[in-house]
Amino acid sequence: MTQPAPSGEPETAAPVLALVDDDDDIRSSLSRALRLRGFEVETFASAAAFLGTDMPLRFDCLILDYGMPGMNGLELQCELNARGAAPPIVFITGHGGVPESVQAMKGGAIDFLEKPFRQPVLIERIQAACEIAAERRLRNAADRALAERFSRLTAREMEIVERMIESPSESSSKEVGRHLGISPRTVDHHRARILEKLGVRSVAELIDLARQRG
Amino acid sequence: MTQPAPSGEPETAAPVLALVDDDDDIRSSLSRALRLRGFEVETFASAAAFLGTDMPLRFDCLILDYGMPGMNGLELQCELNARGAAPPIVFITGHGGVPESVQAMKGGAIDFLEKPFRQPVLIERIQAACEIAAERRLRNAADRALAERFSRLTAREMEIVERMIESPSESSSKEVGRHLGISPRTVDHHRARILEKLGVRSVAELIDLARQRG
DNA sequence: CCTTGCCTAGGTAATGTTGCGAATTTCGCC
DNA sequence: GGCGAAATTCGCAACATTACCTAGGCAAGG
């Protein structure tokens, strides 16, 4: 397995980067340098080409040229944000100024470098961005796993869970049952299923888990 | 608890701004314009002068010149961040470039404008920053209120709370007592005090509250 | 010395939880 | 339409946990 070896550390896997730049020289030289550093790089000559891929979400980090013909980097960032997918972005720009960089940063960009840049600097910034990406991905994975567990609950069970989250102090079977117009014993049964399905062993853990999800 | 929020002044009224700039003209003209827009403004000719005030935290928003003799705006931002107090900052700069703006934004700045700026634009940005400030203050107030309630707990009570948070599934008196080497009765007593002091009515609420705090 | 606050604990009554068992309804499928 | 699986509903009784009242030992401070 190719190891990125960013600082001699054994990473879990090679970070996958997307390099979007209309400059052929930049694409070839930068991607080569990045591959030498252990990254996996895919290049795109335009924002449209990038959006045209079936899965723009699979990248750990985007290296995005700001000034491109057609859709520029900032517009691409806005488009991605609008789609709800906001991967860590490192901008590189030839003619951008302060307003552009500020807007990009406000839009959630991780970094913003001017051309000409020194490759070691850029690579170091990308490394940092990938670390942030890794954290985000971990959290996203955890969230999805959590949502998946909750999706196993039936409608009634979900209703009971929501009731419990809403007012934890009244999450006893008696209270919940009274509120839903059913017997406390039934709530007992449902709650047992809920705890079993979610893999928790107490109401406190359930509340805790449900709070993390929203 | 020193200030029970006197109910005579509407808190929502005038955002209090700090304007730190070594340029006399900027200070006078900008502060005048801001006051006309309903802001309360205090001006400082240097970062040192600002830090010299007894309370640099009372401002809703900082308008900070980046290039100043002595400590510059970015250093002041770092200093404030190091002190744990990070008020919303809007930078204005005469000679700063992209790297400076990026670093400022990374440091938590709300905005970054270049001189010469058009006053309406700056004021609009400051307005936006103040809204963010208001949100932050609300959250901070809630956090402090929470911390204040927790500070009323004794050492032993805190220990029990931490034990409960750590493993909610084993937060029964029996388990906690066994873990701490004391009788379940004693844990009962402590827990009753805890619930009373924190104003919650169940262990679930306690866990929920404690999780919000950290 | 007395008061105050904290930690400790027992006993009893109330409350909540769980296991065993079972009826009715709903839903997808042949 | 019929059939089986899953969901929802519940009672009863045993078990576990918590709440409430009470109270002693201990250290700090007036």
GROMACS .gro file of C-alpha atoms (C1' of nucleotides) in nm:
model
  488
    1MET     CA    1   0.000   0.000   0.000
    2THR     CA    2   0.123   0.347  -0.082
    3GLN     CA    3   0.166   0.537   0.237
    4PRO     CA    4   0.137   0.912   0.236
    5ALA     CA    5   0.404   0.945   0.502
    6PRO     CA    6   0.334   1.311   0.566
    7SER     CA    7   0.564   1.329   0.864
    8GLY     CA    8   0.672   0.973   0.893
    9GLU     CA    9   0.341   0.874   1.047
   10PRO     CA   10   0.156   0.571   0.917
   11GLU     CA   11  -0.176   0.710   0.800
   12THR     CA   12  -0.482   0.495   0.767
   13ALA     CA   13  -0.511   0.547   0.392
   14ALA     CA   14  -0.397   0.782   0.122
   15PRO     CA   15  -0.599   1.104   0.121
   16VAL     CA   16  -0.779   1.151  -0.207
   17LEU     CA   17  -0.748   1.499  -0.348
   18ALA     CA   18  -0.928   1.675  -0.631
   19LEU     CA   19  -0.729   1.936  -0.814
   20VAL     CA   20  -0.940   2.174  -1.019
   21ASP     CA   21  -0.741   2.418  -1.230
   22ASP     CA   22  -0.758   2.530  -1.588
   23ASP     CA   23  -0.380   2.564  -1.610
   24ASP     CA   24  -0.229   2.251  -1.761
   25ASP     CA   25   0.114   2.314  -1.614
   26ILE     CA   26  -0.022   2.360  -1.263
   27ARG     CA   27  -0.229   2.045  -1.288
   28SER     CA   28   0.058   1.830  -1.408
   29SER     CA   29   0.334   1.962  -1.186
   30LEU     CA   30   0.129   1.997  -0.872
   31SER     CA   31  -0.039   1.662  -0.906
   32ARG     CA   32   0.298   1.499  -0.959
   33ALA     CA   33   0.441   1.664  -0.650
   34LEU     CA   34   0.139   1.564  -0.445
   35ARG     CA   35   0.155   1.203  -0.561
   36LEU     CA   36   0.516   1.194  -0.459
   37ARG     CA   37   0.404   1.298  -0.113
   38GLY     CA   38   0.171   1.004  -0.100
   39PHE     CA   39  -0.155   1.167  -0.196
   40GLU     CA   40  -0.397   1.027  -0.444
   41VAL     CA   41  -0.485   1.302  -0.690
   42GLU     CA   42  -0.750   1.342  -0.951
   43THR     CA   43  -0.738   1.648  -1.175
   44PHE     CA   44  -1.010   1.847  -1.345
   45ALA     CA   45  -0.968   2.124  -1.597
   46SER     CA   46  -1.285   2.306  -1.501
   47ALA     CA   47  -1.549   2.333  -1.234
   48ALA     CA   48  -1.800   2.181  -1.472
   49ALA     CA   49  -1.575   1.881  -1.526
   50PHE     CA   50  -1.556   1.833  -1.153
   51LEU     CA   51  -1.929   1.864  -1.102
   52GLY     CA   52  -1.977   1.626  -1.389
   53THR     CA   53  -1.826   1.339  -1.195
   54ASP     CA   54  -2.080   1.110  -1.045
   55MET     CA   55  -1.934   1.149  -0.700
   56PRO     CA   56  -1.781   1.486  -0.607
   57LEU     CA   57  -1.814   1.385  -0.244
   58ARG     CA   58  -1.555   1.113  -0.234
   59PHE     CA   59  -1.263   1.353  -0.209
   60ASP     CA   60  -1.096   1.429   0.118
   61CYS     CA   61  -0.991   1.773   0.007
   62LEU     CA   62  -1.039   2.005  -0.288
   63ILE     CA   63  -0.761   2.217  -0.433
   64LEU     CA   64  -0.945   2.480  -0.622
   65ASP     CA   65  -0.826   2.748  -0.856
   66TYR     CA   66  -1.012   3.068  -0.795
   67GLY     CA   67  -0.986   3.223  -1.137
   68MET     CA   68  -1.114   2.988  -1.403
   69PRO     CA   69  -1.310   3.044  -1.721
   70GLY     CA   70  -1.671   2.951  -1.683
   71MET     CA   71  -1.766   2.873  -1.326
   72ASN     CA   72  -1.493   3.003  -1.101
   73GLY     CA   73  -1.375   2.851  -0.774
   74LEU     CA   74  -1.595   3.057  -0.551
   75GLU     CA   75  -1.905   2.973  -0.749
   76LEU     CA   76  -1.814   2.609  -0.730
   77GLN     CA   77  -1.779   2.640  -0.354
   78CYS     CA   78  -2.121   2.803  -0.332
   79GLU     CA   79  -2.267   2.530  -0.548
   80LEU     CA   80  -2.119   2.260  -0.324
   81ASN     CA   81  -2.240   2.437  -0.011
   82ALA     CA   82  -2.586   2.465  -0.164
   83ARG     CA   83  -2.581   2.091  -0.221
   84GLY     CA   84  -2.510   2.043   0.145
   85ALA     CA   85  -2.174   1.886   0.078
   86ALA     CA   86  -1.891   2.106   0.193
   87PRO     CA   87  -1.559   1.928   0.166
   88PRO     CA   88  -1.252   2.109   0.294
   89ILE     CA   89  -1.130   2.344   0.022
   90VAL     CA   90  -0.787   2.494  -0.031
   91PHE     CA   91  -0.801   2.779  -0.278
   92ILE     CA   92  -0.515   2.881  -0.502
   93THR     CA   93  -0.543   3.197  -0.700
   94GLY     CA   94  -0.347   3.395  -0.952
   95HIS     CA   95  -0.528   3.725  -0.949
   96GLY     CA   96  -0.761   3.710  -0.655
   97GLY     CA   97  -0.743   3.976  -0.392
   98VAL     CA   98  -0.843   4.026  -0.030
   99PRO     CA   99  -1.219   4.042  -0.089
  100GLU     CA  100  -1.212   3.713  -0.274
  101SER     CA  101  -1.009   3.540  -0.007
  102VAL     CA  102  -1.233   3.672   0.269
  103GLN     CA  103  -1.545   3.554   0.093
  104ALA     CA  104  -1.391   3.214   0.035
  105MET     CA  105  -1.295   3.183   0.400
  106LYS     CA  106  -1.640   3.294   0.507
  107GLY     CA  107  -1.775   3.023   0.282
  108GLY     CA  108  -1.591   2.765   0.486
  109ALA     CA  109  -1.265   2.734   0.294
  110ILE     CA  110  -0.979   2.592   0.492
  111ASP     CA  111  -0.708   2.796   0.327
  112PHE     CA  112  -0.637   3.040   0.049
  113LEU     CA  113  -0.299   3.074  -0.123
  114GLU     CA  114  -0.173   3.305  -0.389
  115LYS     CA  115   0.015   3.200  -0.698
  116PRO     CA  116   0.298   3.175  -0.726
  117PHE     CA  117   0.318   2.959  -0.420
  118ARG     CA  118   0.602   2.753  -0.291
  119GLN     CA  119   0.505   2.392  -0.322
  120PRO     CA  120   0.618   2.287   0.027
  121VAL     CA  121   0.394   2.553   0.175
  122LEU     CA  122   0.095   2.445  -0.027
  123ILE     CA  123   0.155   2.083   0.056
  124GLU     CA  124   0.178   2.161   0.422
  125ARG     CA  125  -0.152   2.350   0.405
  126ILE     CA  126  -0.314   2.064   0.220
  127GLN     CA  127  -0.191   1.828   0.484
  128ALA     CA  128  -0.356   2.040   0.750
  129ALA     CA  129  -0.676   2.051   0.549
  130CYS     CA  130  -0.674   1.673   0.517
  131GLU     CA  131  -0.650   1.636   0.891
  132ILE     CA  132  -0.957   1.851   0.930
  133ALA     CA  133  -1.121   1.645   0.660
  134ALA     CA  134  -1.043   1.327   0.847
  135GLU     CA  135  -1.206   1.461   1.160
  136ARG     CA  136  -1.514   1.566   0.968
  137ARG     CA  137  -1.539   1.233   0.798
  138LEU     CA  138  -1.517   1.053   1.128
  139ARG     CA  139  -1.797   1.265   1.264
  140ASN     CA  140  -2.005   1.217   0.951
  141ALA     CA  141  -1.956   0.844   0.963
  142ALA     CA  142  -2.059   0.838   1.325
  143ASP     CA  143  -2.364   1.046   1.247
  144ARG     CA  144  -2.468   0.819   0.964
  145ALA     CA  145  -2.420   0.510   1.175
  146LEU     CA  146  -2.632   0.670   1.441
  147ALA     CA  147  -2.905   0.766   1.196
  148GLU     CA  148  -2.897   0.413   1.061
  149ARG     CA  149  -2.957   0.269   1.406
  150PHE     CA  150  -3.243   0.507   1.466
  151SER     CA  151  -3.396   0.422   1.131
  152ARG     CA  152  -3.454   0.070   1.262
  153LEU     CA  153  -3.708   0.201   1.508
  154THR     CA  154  -4.076   0.173   1.423
  155ALA     CA  155  -4.300   0.477   1.414
  156ARG     CA  156  -4.439   0.411   1.758
  157GLU     CA  157  -4.098   0.354   1.903
  158MET     CA  158  -3.975   0.675   1.749
  159GLU     CA  159  -4.269   0.856   1.896
  160ILE     CA  160  -4.178   0.733   2.239
  161VAL     CA  161  -3.816   0.829   2.192
  162GLU     CA  162  -3.914   1.179   2.089
  163ARG     CA  163  -4.138   1.207   2.391
  164MET     CA  164  -3.851   1.104   2.613
  165ILE     CA  165  -3.610   1.351   2.459
  166GLU     CA  166  -3.861   1.627   2.486
  167SER     CA  167  -3.894   1.597   2.859
  168PRO     CA  168  -3.648   1.355   3.013
  169SER     CA  169  -3.789   1.413   3.358
  170GLU     CA  170  -4.115   1.255   3.245
  171SER     CA  171  -3.967   0.965   3.059
  172SER     CA  172  -4.102   0.699   3.291
  173SER     CA  173  -4.336   0.443   3.145
  174LYS     CA  174  -4.625   0.582   3.340
  175GLU     CA  175  -4.584   0.937   3.216
  176VAL     CA  176  -4.516   0.844   2.858
  177GLY     CA  177  -4.806   0.604   2.857
  178ARG     CA  178  -5.040   0.863   2.996
  179HIS     CA  179  -4.926   1.113   2.739
  180LEU     CA  180  -4.975   0.874   2.450
  181GLY     CA  181  -5.297   0.730   2.587
  182ILE     CA  182  -5.163   0.376   2.621
  183SER     CA  183  -5.080   0.148   2.906
  184PRO     CA  184  -4.748   0.189   3.089
  185ARG     CA  185  -4.681  -0.175   3.023
  186THR     CA  186  -4.689  -0.114   2.650
  187VAL     CA  187  -4.441   0.164   2.683
  188ASP     CA  188  -4.226  -0.075   2.879
  189HIS     CA  189  -4.232  -0.319   2.594
  190HIS     CA  190  -4.150  -0.056   2.335
  191ARG     CA  191  -3.872   0.089   2.541
  192ALA     CA  192  -3.714  -0.251   2.583
  193ARG     CA  193  -3.714  -0.283   2.202
  194ILE     CA  194  -3.570   0.064   2.166
  195LEU     CA  195  -3.285   0.000   2.406
  196GLU     CA  196  -3.216  -0.329   2.234
  197LYS     CA  197  -3.221  -0.186   1.883
  198LEU     CA  198  -3.002   0.109   1.974
  199GLY     CA  199  -2.765  -0.098   2.177
  200VAL     CA  200  -2.793   0.107   2.492
  201ARG     CA  201  -2.860  -0.014   2.840
  202SER     CA  202  -3.035   0.274   3.007
  203VAL     CA  203  -3.269   0.561   2.938
  204ALA     CA  204  -2.989   0.803   3.017
  205GLU     CA  205  -2.778   0.658   2.739
  206LEU     CA  206  -3.075   0.670   2.507
  207ILE     CA  207  -3.134   1.038   2.576
  208ASP     CA  208  -2.765   1.101   2.534
  209LEU     CA  209  -2.761   0.923   2.198
  210ALA     CA  210  -3.075   1.088   2.073
  211ARG     CA  211  -2.944   1.431   2.168
  212GLN     CA  212  -2.635   1.375   1.959
  213ARG     CA  213  -2.855   1.311   1.662
  214GLY     CA  214  -3.100   1.595   1.702
  215MET     CA  215  -2.442   3.705   4.072
  216THR     CA  216  -2.294   4.047   4.135
  217GLN     CA  217  -2.515   4.199   3.871
  218PRO     CA  218  -2.876   4.085   3.863
  219ALA     CA  219  -2.935   4.254   3.530
  220PRO     CA  220  -3.104   4.584   3.617
  221SER     CA  221  -3.434   4.598   3.440
  222GLY     CA  222  -3.423   4.956   3.324
  223GLU     CA  223  -3.193   4.946   3.026
  224PRO     CA  224  -3.297   4.763   2.714
  225GLU     CA  225  -3.004   4.536   2.636
  226THR     CA  226  -3.084   4.528   2.270
  227ALA     CA  227  -3.030   4.899   2.224
  228ALA     CA  228  -2.687   5.018   2.116
  229PRO     CA  229  -2.406   4.778   2.027
  230VAL     CA  230  -2.084   4.894   2.185
  231LEU     CA  231  -1.793   4.902   1.941
  232ALA     CA  232  -1.422   4.944   1.994
  233LEU     CA  233  -1.235   5.113   1.714
  234VAL     CA  234  -0.861   5.059   1.724
  235ASP     CA  235  -0.666   5.253   1.463
  236ASP     CA  236  -0.359   5.469   1.469
  237ASP     CA  237  -0.498   5.700   1.204
  238ASP     CA  238  -0.659   6.001   1.365
  239ASP     CA  239  -0.872   6.078   1.063
  240ILE     CA  240  -1.010   5.729   1.043
  241ARG     CA  241  -1.091   5.725   1.412
  242SER     CA  242  -1.277   6.053   1.408
  243SER     CA  243  -1.464   6.016   1.082
  244LEU     CA  244  -1.552   5.651   1.120
  245SER     CA  245  -1.659   5.684   1.481
  246ARG     CA  246  -1.878   5.978   1.388
  247ALA     CA  247  -2.040   5.784   1.110
  248LEU     CA  248  -2.097   5.485   1.334
  249ARG     CA  249  -2.250   5.695   1.609
  250LEU     CA  250  -2.487   5.842   1.357
  251ARG     CA  251  -2.592   5.489   1.276
  252GLY     CA  252  -2.679   5.431   1.639
  253PHE     CA  253  -2.365   5.255   1.756
  254GLU     CA  254  -2.182   5.336   2.072
  255VAL     CA  255  -1.814   5.372   1.987
  256GLU     CA  256  -1.498   5.391   2.188
  257THR     CA  257  -1.173   5.466   2.008
  258PHE     CA  258  -0.816   5.360   2.078
  259ALA     CA  259  -0.502   5.481   1.904
  260SER     CA  260  -0.309   5.159   1.958
  261ALA     CA  261  -0.344   4.795   2.054
  262ALA     CA  262  -0.167   4.870   2.381
  263ALA     CA  263  -0.418   5.142   2.464
  264PHE     CA  264  -0.700   4.896   2.403
  265LEU     CA  265  -0.543   4.625   2.613
  266GLY     CA  266  -0.479   4.884   2.882
  267THR     CA  267  -0.849   4.923   2.946
  268ASP     CA  268  -0.974   4.738   3.246
  269MET     CA  269  -1.234   4.556   3.044
  270PRO     CA  270  -1.158   4.474   2.683
  271LEU     CA  271  -1.442   4.222   2.695
  272ARG     CA  272  -1.733   4.456   2.724
  273PHE     CA  273  -1.738   4.538   2.355
  274ASP     CA  274  -1.979   4.374   2.118
  275CYS     CA  275  -1.745   4.407   1.825
  276LEU     CA  276  -1.394   4.521   1.751
  277ILE     CA  277  -1.298   4.724   1.447
  278LEU     CA  278  -0.930   4.666   1.419
  279ASP     CA  279  -0.669   4.825   1.197
  280TYR     CA  280  -0.432   4.561   1.074
  281GLY     CA  281  -0.124   4.778   1.020
  282MET     CA  282  -0.036   4.969   1.329
  283PRO     CA  283   0.295   5.067   1.487
  284GLY     CA  284   0.382   4.851   1.784
  285MET     CA  285   0.143   4.559   1.822
  286ASN     CA  286  -0.052   4.515   1.501
  287GLY     CA  287  -0.407   4.400   1.464
  288LEU     CA  288  -0.325   4.036   1.410
  289GLU     CA  289  -0.107   4.022   1.718
  290LEU     CA  290  -0.382   4.181   1.918
  291GLN     CA  291  -0.621   3.917   1.790
  292CYS     CA  292  -0.381   3.642   1.893
  293GLU     CA  293  -0.341   3.800   2.233
  294LEU     CA  294  -0.716   3.812   2.284
  295ASN     CA  295  -0.755   3.455   2.165
  296ALA     CA  296  -0.480   3.350   2.405
  297ARG     CA  297  -0.673   3.516   2.686
  298GLY     CA  298  -0.972   3.306   2.592
  299ALA     CA  299  -1.177   3.610   2.501
  300ALA     CA  300  -1.249   3.623   2.132
  301PRO     CA  301  -1.492   3.899   2.048
  302PRO     CA  302  -1.606   3.934   1.690
  303ILE     CA  303  -1.344   4.130   1.499
  304VAL     CA  304  -1.377   4.325   1.177
  305PHE     CA  305  -1.037   4.405   1.035
  306ILE     CA  306  -0.961   4.708   0.822
  307THR     CA  307  -0.628   4.732   0.654
  308GLY     CA  308  -0.430   4.969   0.441
  309HIS     CA  309  -0.150   4.751   0.317
  310GLY     CA  310  -0.246   4.400   0.416
  311GLY     CA  311  -0.264   4.130   0.152
  312VAL     CA  312  -0.424   3.793   0.104
  313PRO     CA  313  -0.202   3.603   0.350
  314GLU     CA  314  -0.284   3.848   0.626
  315SER     CA  315  -0.654   3.835   0.561
  316VAL     CA  316  -0.651   3.456   0.551
  317GLN     CA  317  -0.465   3.435   0.878
  318ALA     CA  318  -0.705   3.679   1.038
  319MET     CA  319  -1.005   3.481   0.917
  320LYS     CA  320  -0.850   3.160   1.039
  321GLY     CA  321  -0.806   3.331   1.372
  322GLY     CA  322  -1.178   3.377   1.397
  323ALA     CA  323  -1.222   3.723   1.247
  324ILE     CA  324  -1.569   3.797   1.118
  325ASP     CA  325  -1.461   4.014   0.830
  326PHE     CA  326  -1.166   4.180   0.667
  327LEU     CA  327  -1.189   4.498   0.458
  328GLU     CA  328  -0.933   4.694   0.266
  329LYS     CA  329  -0.885   5.067   0.285
  330PRO     CA  330  -1.011   5.267   0.127
  331PHE     CA  331  -1.351   5.123   0.203
  332ARG     CA  332  -1.690   5.267   0.139
  333GLN     CA  333  -1.845   5.346   0.473
  334PRO     CA  334  -2.186   5.195   0.398
  335VAL     CA  335  -2.018   4.867   0.319
  336LEU     CA  336  -1.816   4.867   0.638
  337ILE     CA  337  -2.117   4.960   0.846
  338GLU     CA  338  -2.317   4.684   0.690
  339ARG     CA  339  -2.041   4.437   0.772
  340ILE     CA  340  -2.022   4.565   1.128
  341GLN     CA  341  -2.393   4.523   1.159
  342ALA     CA  342  -2.362   4.162   1.054
  343ALA     CA  343  -2.076   4.110   1.298
  344CYS     CA  344  -2.285   4.252   1.579
  345GLU     CA  345  -2.559   4.004   1.507
  346ILE     CA  346  -2.312   3.722   1.537
  347ALA     CA  347  -2.186   3.884   1.855
  348ALA     CA  348  -2.536   3.887   1.998
  349GLU     CA  349  -2.574   3.516   1.930
  350ARG     CA  350  -2.241   3.439   2.088
  351ARG     CA  351  -2.323   3.644   2.392
  352LEU     CA  352  -2.648   3.461   2.439
  353ARG     CA  353  -2.471   3.129   2.424
  354ASN     CA  354  -2.197   3.249   2.653
  355ALA     CA  355  -2.450   3.371   2.903
  356ALA     CA  356  -2.620   3.032   2.898
  357ASP     CA  357  -2.287   2.856   2.939
  358ARG     CA  358  -2.187   3.071   3.230
  359ALA     CA  359  -2.521   3.023   3.400
  360LEU     CA  360  -2.473   2.650   3.359
  361ALA     CA  361  -2.120   2.658   3.494
  362GLU     CA  362  -2.240   2.866   3.784
  363ARG     CA  363  -2.496   2.605   3.878
  364PHE     CA  364  -2.238   2.331   3.858
  365SER     CA  365  -1.997   2.530   4.070
  366ARG     CA  366  -2.240   2.497   4.359
  367LEU     CA  367  -2.173   2.126   4.375
  368THR     CA  368  -1.931   1.998   4.634
  369ALA     CA  369  -1.628   1.795   4.539
  370ARG     CA  370  -1.796   1.468   4.622
  371GLU     CA  371  -2.109   1.559   4.436
  372MET     CA  372  -1.905   1.654   4.133
  373GLU     CA  373  -1.726   1.323   4.151
  374ILE     CA  374  -2.058   1.142   4.141
  375VAL     CA  375  -2.180   1.354   3.853
  376GLU     CA  376  -1.867   1.275   3.655
  377ARG     CA  377  -1.909   0.908   3.727
  378MET     CA  378  -2.265   0.924   3.600
  379ILE     CA  379  -2.169   1.107   3.284
  380GLU     CA  380  -1.890   0.865   3.217
  381SER     CA  381  -2.116   0.565   3.210
  382PRO     CA  382  -2.482   0.653   3.222
  383SER     CA  383  -2.579   0.290   3.213
  384GLU     CA  384  -2.417   0.240   3.551
  385SER     CA  385  -2.549   0.551   3.714
  386SER     CA  386  -2.764   0.374   3.969
  387SER     CA  387  -2.686   0.436   4.332
  388LYS     CA  388  -2.567   0.083   4.374
  389GLU     CA  389  -2.314   0.095   4.093
  390VAL     CA  390  -2.185   0.440   4.174
  391GLY     CA  391  -2.158   0.352   4.541
  392ARG     CA  392  -1.967   0.036   4.465
  393HIS     CA  393  -1.733   0.225   4.235
  394LEU     CA  394  -1.663   0.495   4.492
  395GLY     CA  395  -1.647   0.256   4.783
  396ILE     CA  396  -1.940   0.409   4.969
  397SER     CA  397  -2.291   0.299   5.052
  398PRO     CA  398  -2.568   0.330   4.793
  399ARG     CA  399  -2.758   0.531   5.053
  400THR     CA  400  -2.489   0.795   5.052
  401VAL     CA  401  -2.498   0.818   4.679
  402ASP     CA  402  -2.873   0.858   4.705
  403HIS     CA  403  -2.829   1.149   4.937
  404HIS     CA  404  -2.569   1.314   4.716
  405ARG     CA  405  -2.773   1.266   4.406
  406ALA     CA  406  -3.076   1.420   4.567
  407ARG     CA  407  -2.866   1.727   4.651
  408ILE     CA  408  -2.728   1.733   4.298
  409LEU     CA  409  -3.069   1.721   4.136
  410GLU     CA  410  -3.188   1.990   4.375
  411LYS     CA  411  -2.892   2.219   4.318
  412LEU     CA  412  -2.906   2.187   3.942
  413GLY     CA  413  -3.280   2.221   3.929
  414VAL     CA  414  -3.341   1.900   3.740
  415ARG     CA  415  -3.583   1.626   3.825
  416SER     CA  416  -3.424   1.317   3.685
  417VAL     CA  417  -3.092   1.155   3.615
  418ALA     CA  418  -3.161   1.181   3.244
  419GLU     CA  419  -3.189   1.558   3.269
  420LEU     CA  420  -2.875   1.567   3.475
  421ILE     CA  421  -2.679   1.377   3.214
  422ASP     CA  422  -2.825   1.595   2.946
  423LEU     CA  423  -2.723   1.911   3.129
  424ALA     CA  424  -2.378   1.786   3.213
  425ARG     CA  425  -2.316   1.685   2.852
  426GLN     CA  426  -2.394   2.037   2.736
  427ARG     CA  427  -2.126   2.166   2.968
  428GLY     CA  428  -1.852   1.922   2.886
  429DC     C1'  429  -1.819   2.605   7.263
  430DC     C1'  430  -2.141   2.631   6.919
  431DT     C1'  431  -2.274   2.671   6.448
  432DT     C1'  432  -2.230   2.542   5.979
  433DG     C1'  433  -2.149   2.255   5.604
  434DC     C1'  434  -2.012   1.809   5.422
  435DC     C1'  435  -1.993   1.306   5.405
  436DT     C1'  436  -2.161   0.909   5.579
  437DA     C1'  437  -2.549   0.569   5.654
  438DG     C1'  438  -3.012   0.284   5.794
  439DG     C1'  439  -3.513   0.185   5.743
  440DT     C1'  440  -3.943   0.214   5.521
  441DA     C1'  441  -4.266   0.339   5.173
  442DA     C1'  442  -4.329   0.475   4.705
  443DT     C1'  443  -4.198   0.433   4.252
  444DG     C1'  444  -4.023   0.232   3.850
  445DT     C1'  445  -3.853  -0.178   3.586
  446DT     C1'  446  -3.861  -0.643   3.404
  447DG     C1'  447  -4.002  -1.135   3.290
  448DC     C1'  448  -4.379  -1.437   3.155
  449DG     C1'  449  -4.766  -1.473   2.894
  450DA     C1'  450  -5.115  -1.340   2.551
  451DA     C1'  451  -5.468  -1.088   2.244
  452DT     C1'  452  -5.550  -0.775   1.857
  453DT     C1'  453  -5.416  -0.518   1.457
  454DT     C1'  454  -5.134  -0.417   1.051
  455DC     C1'  455  -4.872  -0.525   0.661
  456DG     C1'  456  -4.639  -0.759   0.290
  457DC     C1'  457  -4.666  -1.167   0.010
  458DC     C1'  458  -4.838  -1.582  -0.247
  459DG     C1'  459  -5.856  -1.359  -0.027
  460DG     C1'  460  -5.568  -1.612   0.289
  461DC     C1'  461  -5.137  -1.652   0.565
  462DG     C1'  462  -4.751  -1.557   0.834
  463DA     C1'  463  -4.447  -1.217   1.034
  464DA     C1'  464  -4.414  -0.812   1.272
  465DA     C1'  465  -4.616  -0.447   1.541
  466DT     C1'  466  -4.895  -0.285   1.909
  467DT     C1'  467  -5.141  -0.356   2.299
  468DC     C1'  468  -5.202  -0.514   2.793
  469DG     C1'  469  -5.221  -0.772   3.306
  470DC     C1'  470  -4.987  -0.968   3.684
  471DA     C1'  471  -4.623  -1.046   3.989
  472DA     C1'  472  -4.143  -1.037   4.121
  473DC     C1'  473  -3.761  -0.751   4.141
  474DA     C1'  474  -3.477  -0.328   4.164
  475DT     C1'  475  -3.436   0.149   4.242
  476DT     C1'  476  -3.541   0.580   4.438
  477DA     C1'  477  -3.745   0.917   4.776
  478DC     C1'  478  -3.805   1.065   5.236
  479DC     C1'  479  -3.701   1.095   5.725
  480DT     C1'  480  -3.360   1.054   6.045
  481DA     C1'  481  -2.898   1.086   6.247
  482DG     C1'  482  -2.392   1.042   6.378
  483DG     C1'  483  -1.889   1.178   6.288
  484DC     C1'  484  -1.571   1.543   6.133
  485DA     C1'  485  -1.345   1.969   6.008
  486DA     C1'  486  -1.350   2.483   5.964
  487DG     C1'  487  -1.474   2.918   6.156
  488DG     C1'  488  -1.691   3.256   6.469
   0.00000   0.00000   0.00000
